[in-house]
Coordinates of C-alpha atoms in Angstrom, one line a residue:
G1 CA 31.1 5.9 -31.1
D2 CA 34.2 7.4 -32.8
S3 CA 36.1 7.8 -29.5
V4 CA 35.9 11.6 -29.7
E5 CA 33.5 13.2 -27.1
E6 CA 30.6 15.3 -28.2
Y7 CA 29.0 18.1 -26.2
L8 CA 25.3 18.7 -25.9
L9 CA 23.7 22.1 -25.2
F10 CA 20.0 22.2 -24.3
A11 CA 18.5 25.7 -24.9
K12 CA 15.2 27.5 -25.1
D13 CA 14.2 30.6 -26.8
N14 CA 11.0 32.3 -28.1
D15 CA 10.9 30.8 -31.6
E16 CA 8.0 28.8 -33.0
K17 CA 10.0 25.7 -32.0
P18 CA 11.6 27.0 -28.8
L19 CA 13.4 23.9 -27.6
H20 CA 16.9 23.3 -29.1
I21 CA 19.6 20.6 -28.8
Y22 CA 23.0 21.5 -30.2
I23 CA 25.6 18.8 -30.8
F24 CA 29.2 20.0 -30.7
A25 CA 32.4 18.0 -31.4
G26 CA 35.3 19.1 -29.4
E27 CA 39.0 18.2 -30.0
E28 CA 42.2 20.0 -29.0
G29 CA 40.2 23.0 -27.7
E30 CA 38.3 23.5 -31.0
Y31 CA 34.5 23.1 -31.1
T32 CA 32.4 22.4 -34.2
L33 CA 28.6 22.4 -34.5
L34 CA 27.7 19.0 -35.9
D35 CA 23.9 19.2 -35.9
S36 CA 21.0 20.7 -34.0
I37 CA 17.4 19.7 -33.2
E38 CA 14.5 22.1 -33.0
S39 CA 11.2 21.1 -31.4
T40 CA 8.0 22.4 -30.0
G41 CA 7.3 22.2 -26.2
S42 CA 7.6 24.2 -23.0
A43 CA 10.5 22.3 -21.3
F44 CA 12.8 19.4 -21.5
E45 CA 11.6 16.9 -19.0
Q46 CA 13.8 13.8 -19.2
V47 CA 16.9 12.9 -21.1
E48 CA 18.6 9.4 -21.3
Y49 CA 21.7 8.3 -23.2
V50 CA 21.5 4.6 -23.9
K51 CA 22.9 2.0 -26.3
M52 CA 20.0 0.5 -28.2
D53 CA 22.0 -1.5 -30.8
N54 CA 25.6 -2.5 -31.7
A55 CA 26.2 0.5 -34.0
G56 CA 28.8 1.8 -31.5
G57 CA 27.2 5.1 -30.5
Y58 CA 24.6 6.1 -27.9
E59 CA 21.0 6.9 -28.7
I60 CA 19.6 10.2 -27.2
V61 CA 16.1 9.7 -25.7
V62 CA 14.5 13.1 -25.0
G63 CA 11.2 13.7 -23.2
R64 CA 9.5 17.1 -23.6
Q65 CA 6.7 18.8 -21.8
V66 CA 4.5 19.9 -24.7
S67 CA 1.7 21.8 -22.9
D68 CA 0.5 22.8 -19.5
Q69 CA -1.6 19.7 -19.5
V70 CA -0.3 16.2 -19.2
L71 CA 0.7 15.9 -22.9
R72 CA 4.4 14.9 -23.3
S73 CA 6.4 13.9 -26.3
V74 CA 9.4 11.6 -26.4
S75 CA 11.9 11.2 -29.3
V76 CA 14.8 8.9 -29.9
Y77 CA 17.7 10.1 -31.9
T78 CA 20.7 8.3 -33.3
M79 CA 23.9 9.7 -34.8
Q80 CA 24.6 8.8 -38.4
G81 CA 28.0 10.3 -39.3
S82 CA 27.8 13.9 -38.1
E83 CA 24.0 14.2 -38.3
L84 CA 21.2 13.2 -35.9
E85 CA 18.5 10.9 -37.2
Q86 CA 15.1 10.8 -35.5
C87 CA 14.1 7.1 -35.0
V88 CA 10.7 7.6 -33.4
T89 CA 8.4 10.2 -31.7
A90 CA 5.5 9.3 -29.5
N91 CA 3.3 10.8 -26.8
Y92 CA 3.8 9.4 -23.3
S93 CA 3.0 9.8 -19.6
K94 CA 6.2 8.1 -18.3
F95 CA 9.1 6.3 -19.9
V96 CA 12.1 4.3 -18.7
C97 CA 15.1 2.8 -20.6
H98 CA 16.3 -0.7 -19.6
D99 CA 17.7 -3.9 -21.1
L100 CA 14.6 -6.1 -20.8
D101 CA 15.7 -8.9 -23.2
S102 CA 19.2 -9.2 -21.7
D103 CA 21.0 -8.7 -25.0
G104 CA 23.2 -6.0 -23.7
F105 CA 21.2 -3.1 -25.3
S106 CA 18.5 -1.0 -23.9
E107 CA 14.8 -0.8 -24.8
M108 CA 12.4 2.1 -24.1
L109 CA 9.3 1.2 -22.1
L110 CA 6.7 3.8 -22.8
L111 CA 3.6 4.3 -20.7
R112 CA 0.9 6.4 -22.3
P113 CA -2.9 7.2 -22.0
G114 CA -5.5 5.0 -23.5
D115 CA -7.6 6.0 -26.5
S116 CA -10.2 7.8 -24.3
E117 CA -10.1 9.5 -21.0
S118 CA -11.9 6.6 -19.3
D119 CA -9.5 4.0 -20.6
N120 CA -6.6 2.5 -18.6
G121 CA -3.1 3.2 -19.8
I122 CA -1.1 1.4 -22.5
A123 CA 2.5 0.1 -22.2
E124 CA 4.7 -0.3 -25.3
L125 CA 8.3 -1.4 -25.8
Y126 CA 10.6 0.2 -28.4
G127 CA 13.9 -1.2 -29.5
I128 CA 16.3 -1.1 -32.4
E129 CA 16.6 -4.3 -34.5
E130 CA 18.9 -4.4 -37.5
G131 CA 19.0 -0.6 -37.6
T132 CA 15.3 -0.1 -37.5
M133 CA 13.2 1.1 -34.5
E134 CA 10.5 -1.5 -33.7
R135 CA 7.5 -1.3 -31.4
S136 CA 5.9 -4.1 -29.5
A137 CA 2.2 -4.9 -29.4
E138 CA 0.2 -2.8 -26.9
V139 CA 0.0 -4.2 -23.4
N140 CA -2.7 -2.9 -20.9
M141 CA -2.0 -1.2 -17.7
S142 CA -4.3 -1.8 -14.7
E143 CA -5.0 1.9 -14.1
P144 CA -5.0 5.1 -16.2
S145 CA -1.5 6.4 -17.0
D146 CA -1.9 9.6 -14.9
A147 CA -2.2 7.4 -11.8
I148 CA 1.4 6.2 -12.0
K149 CA 3.2 6.8 -8.7
R150 CA 6.5 5.0 -9.0
I151 CA 8.6 3.1 -11.6
M152 CA 11.1 0.5 -10.3
V153 CA 13.6 -1.5 -12.4
S154 CA 14.6 -5.0 -11.0
R155 CA 14.3 -8.7 -11.8
L156 CA 11.8 -11.4 -11.5
N157 CA 12.5 -14.3 -9.2
D158 CA 13.9 -16.4 -12.1
G159 CA 16.3 -13.6 -13.1
N160 CA 14.4 -12.2 -16.0
P161 CA 14.7 -8.3 -16.1
A162 CA 11.4 -6.5 -15.2
V163 CA 10.0 -3.1 -14.7
Y164 CA 7.5 -2.6 -11.8
V165 CA 5.0 0.2 -12.3
A166 CA 3.0 1.2 -9.2
S167 CA -0.2 3.1 -9.7
D168 CA -2.7 4.8 -7.4
V169 CA -6.1 3.3 -7.0
D170 CA -8.7 5.8 -5.8
G171 CA -6.2 7.5 -3.5
N172 CA -6.1 4.7 -0.9
A173 CA -4.4 1.7 -2.5
I174 CA -1.5 0.7 -4.8
I175 CA -1.6 -1.7 -7.7
T176 CA 1.6 -2.9 -9.4
D177 CA 2.0 -3.9 -13.0
V178 CA 5.1 -6.0 -13.8
Y179 CA 6.4 -5.8 -17.4
A180 CA 9.0 -8.2 -18.9
I181 CA 9.8 -10.0 -22.1
V182 CA 8.7 -13.6 -21.8
N183 CA 9.4 -16.1 -24.6
G184 CA 10.3 -13.2 -26.9
E185 CA 7.1 -11.3 -26.2
F186 CA 6.6 -8.1 -24.2
T187 CA 4.0 -8.8 -21.5
N188 CA 2.4 -7.7 -18.3
V189 CA 3.4 -10.6 -16.1
S190 CA 1.2 -9.7 -13.2
F191 CA -2.0 -9.1 -15.2
S192 CA -5.0 -11.2 -14.4
N193 CA -7.6 -11.8 -17.0
E194 CA -10.1 -12.9 -14.4
S195 CA -10.1 -9.7 -12.4
G196 CA -8.9 -7.2 -15.0
T197 CA -6.3 -5.9 -12.6
S198 CA -2.9 -7.0 -11.4
V199 CA -2.7 -9.9 -9.0
Q200 CA -3.2 -9.3 -5.3
T201 CA -4.3 -5.7 -5.6
L202 CA -3.7 -4.0 -2.2
R203 CA -7.1 -2.6 -1.4
N204 CA -7.3 0.1 1.3
Y205 CA -3.5 0.1 1.8
Y206 CA -0.7 2.2 0.4
V207 CA 2.3 -0.2 0.1
Y208 CA 4.9 -0.3 -2.7
A209 CA 6.9 -3.2 -4.0
D210 CA 10.2 -3.4 -2.2
D211 CA 13.3 -5.6 -2.0
I212 CA 12.3 -6.6 1.5
D213 CA 14.8 -9.4 1.9
D214 CA 17.8 -7.7 0.2
D215 CA 18.2 -10.4 -2.4
G216 CA 18.2 -7.9 -5.4
I217 CA 14.7 -8.9 -6.5
L218 CA 11.6 -6.7 -5.8
E219 CA 8.9 -8.4 -3.8
L220 CA 5.2 -7.5 -4.1
P221 CA 3.0 -7.1 -1.0
S222 CA -0.3 -8.7 -0.3
L223 CA -2.4 -8.3 2.8
I224 CA -3.3 -10.7 5.5
T225 CA -6.3 -9.7 7.6
M226 CA -5.5 -10.1 11.3
K227 CA -8.1 -11.7 13.6
L228 CA -7.9 -9.7 16.7
P229 CA -8.3 -11.2 20.2
N230 CA -10.5 -8.4 21.4
Q231 CA -12.5 -6.7 18.8
T232 CA -13.4 -3.8 21.1
N233 CA -9.7 -2.8 21.0
S234 CA -9.4 -3.0 17.2
N235 CA -7.4 -0.3 15.5
A236 CA -6.4 0.8 12.0
N237 CA -3.4 -1.5 11.8
Q238 CA -5.4 -4.6 11.0
Y239 CA -3.1 -6.2 8.4
L240 CA 0.1 -8.2 8.2
I241 CA 1.9 -8.2 4.9
R242 CA 2.9 -11.2 2.9
W243 CA 5.8 -10.5 0.5
Y244 CA 6.2 -12.6 -2.6
A245 CA 8.3 -12.5 -5.8
M246 CA 7.0 -13.4 -9.3
D247 CA 8.3 -15.7 -11.9
S248 CA 8.0 -15.1 -15.6
D249 CA 4.9 -17.3 -15.8
G250 CA 3.2 -15.1 -13.2
S251 CA 3.5 -17.7 -10.4
E252 CA 4.1 -16.3 -6.8
I253 CA 7.0 -17.3 -4.6
D254 CA 6.6 -16.5 -0.9
K255 CA 9.6 -14.6 0.6
L256 CA 8.6 -13.4 4.0
Y257 CA 6.0 -11.8 6.2
S258 CA 6.0 -8.5 8.1
Y259 CA 4.1 -6.1 10.4
H260 CA 4.5 -2.6 8.9
N261 CA 3.8 0.4 11.0
Y262 CA 3.9 3.1 8.3
V263 CA 2.7 5.9 10.6
G264 CA 5.5 5.1 13.0
G265 CA 8.1 4.4 10.3
W266 CA 9.2 0.9 11.4
Y267 CA 8.4 -2.7 10.7
M268 CA 9.1 -6.2 12.1
R269 CA 10.0 -9.2 10.0
L270 CA 7.9 -12.2 11.1
D271 CA 8.4 -16.0 11.0
S272 CA 6.7 -17.3 7.9
E273 CA 5.2 -20.3 9.7
L274 CA 3.8 -18.2 12.6
A275 CA 2.8 -15.0 10.8
P276 CA -0.6 -16.2 9.4
R277 CA -1.8 -16.8 13.0
M278 CA -0.3 -13.6 14.4
C279 CA -2.0 -10.3 15.2
V280 CA -1.0 -6.9 16.7
L281 CA -2.9 -4.7 19.1
Q282 CA -1.8 -1.1 19.8
Q283 CA -2.1 0.1 23.4
G284 CA -0.8 3.6 23.5
N285 CA 2.9 3.5 22.7
A286 CA 2.9 -0.3 23.0
Y287 CA 2.3 -2.8 20.2
E288 CA 1.3 -6.2 21.6
F289 CA 1.9 -9.3 19.4
Y290 CA -0.4 -12.3 19.9
I291 CA -0.5 -15.7 18.3
W292 CA -3.6 -17.9 17.8
D293 CA -3.7 -21.6 18.3
E294 CA -4.2 -23.6 15.1
A295 CA -8.0 -23.7 15.7
Y296 CA -8.2 -20.0 16.3
N297 CA -10.0 -20.6 19.6
A298 CA -7.6 -18.9 21.9
S299 CA -4.6 -16.5 21.6
E300 CA -1.7 -15.7 23.8
K301 CA 0.6 -12.7 23.9
I302 CA 4.2 -13.5 22.9
M303 CA 5.9 -10.1 22.8
T304 CA 5.5 -6.3 23.0
V305 CA 7.2 -3.5 21.1
Y306 CA 7.5 -0.1 22.8
V307 CA 8.0 3.3 21.0
L308 CA 9.5 5.6 23.6
T309 CA 10.0 9.3 23.0
G310 CA 10.1 11.0 26.4
Q311 CA 13.1 12.4 28.3
K312 CA 13.3 9.1 30.3
R313 CA 13.1 6.9 27.1
D314 CA 16.5 5.3 27.7
E315 CA 15.5 4.4 31.3
Q316 CA 12.1 3.1 30.2
A317 CA 13.7 1.0 27.5
T318 CA 15.4 -1.3 30.0
I319 CA 12.8 -1.7 32.8
D320 CA 10.6 -4.8 33.2
N321 CA 12.9 -7.1 31.2
R322 CA 12.8 -4.8 28.2
F323 CA 15.7 -4.5 25.7
V324 CA 16.5 -2.0 23.0
L325 CA 15.7 -2.8 19.4
H326 CA 16.8 0.5 17.8
R327 CA 17.7 4.1 18.7
T328 CA 17.2 7.3 16.7
E329 CA 17.9 10.8 17.9
S330 CA 14.4 11.2 19.4
T331 CA 13.1 7.7 19.8
V332 CA 14.0 4.4 21.4
Y333 CA 12.4 1.3 20.2
A334 CA 12.3 -1.5 22.8
A335 CA 10.7 -4.8 23.4
N336 CA 10.1 -7.5 25.9
L337 CA 9.3 -11.2 25.4
E338 CA 6.6 -13.2 27.2
V339 CA 7.4 -16.6 28.6
A340 CA 5.4 -18.2 25.8
S341 CA 7.7 -16.7 23.1
A342 CA 10.3 -19.4 23.8
S343 CA 8.0 -22.2 22.7
Y344 CA 7.7 -20.5 19.3
G345 CA 11.4 -20.0 18.8
I346 CA 11.4 -16.3 19.3
S347 CA 14.6 -14.9 20.9
K348 CA 16.0 -11.5 21.9
D349 CA 18.7 -11.6 19.2
G350 CA 16.2 -12.8 16.6
L351 CA 13.8 -9.9 17.5
I352 CA 16.6 -7.3 17.3
N353 CA 17.6 -8.7 13.8
S354 CA 14.0 -8.6 12.6
F355 CA 13.4 -5.0 13.5
R356 CA 13.8 -2.5 10.7
M357 CA 13.1 1.2 10.0
I358 CA 11.1 2.1 6.9
L359 CA 13.2 4.1 4.4
Q360 CA 11.7 7.0 2.5
D361 CA 12.1 7.3 -1.3
W362 CA 14.7 10.1 -1.7
N363 CA 12.9 11.4 -4.8
T364 CA 9.3 11.5 -3.7
G365 CA 9.6 11.5 0.1
E366 CA 7.2 8.5 0.2
T367 CA 7.8 5.2 2.0

């Protein structure tokens, strides 16, 4: 924080403490070694530079791989004059730095294993208050820390900053813990004392939280089981998704509904009033959307989405009153509307605007 840039060199050798961080000051072409850090470990895994207080400088948050197993160690350093001072060192599985209390300074959210191998993970929040590193009370995770799949930073529906931690459940489902500071206390907003897991766990489905309506707030998914008009034609896509945001008190705010075809890489936004009564049947490359009457006694088809990949896909996309929803290099997505769709307010333009491709996470390759 003295307006003169420093230079950091991360190095590894064969010493007893092989990992080194060298801090150089550079001015007018001259470089001076201010300080160095030596530590055990096999590799540097993650480094963050964040302001954790108003002292003027940046804290250095360094995560290290300690062994070939999952053991990792994170340390926070701050510069005092020309020397680095270690504020804290702790074991972790994952960590993320973010300003959770909206005071303009970052905290470190640390996720670590429980006390035994069978325990779920533990979340802790570290921050600097009046020059001293402080740690929050422990907050439970819904799954062991080695089940973490994705960490996302966003806000709650009421604007409170939050960190969303998605974990794997038995290889076939995703559960999301939502961490925030509420009334001055670090808490898992989504944790349910009744079930012992986060609210609306997605059983038998692999769906991550997403800003599905592009409002800057992550929405969480919950499943709606579709009642199919012909059970003999049932397929694996038996769910619609209800997307909701959370407030700081854990209450849910409905945002929208969707039909997600994760295998095909596309989804359709659905009318919130109609979605609970809708269902989808796959017939080859066609996806037929039906809607039930309010008594669930009869259903009628309202539209069909076609996934066309052959050489004549452009021609097939415009026959029989079909129209194009989206084109890629190898696929044309088309649809046609049944006469009944008009009575439900479904139009060609509305359908085109409701069709979306599923984007992959650039880092993991997952949707």
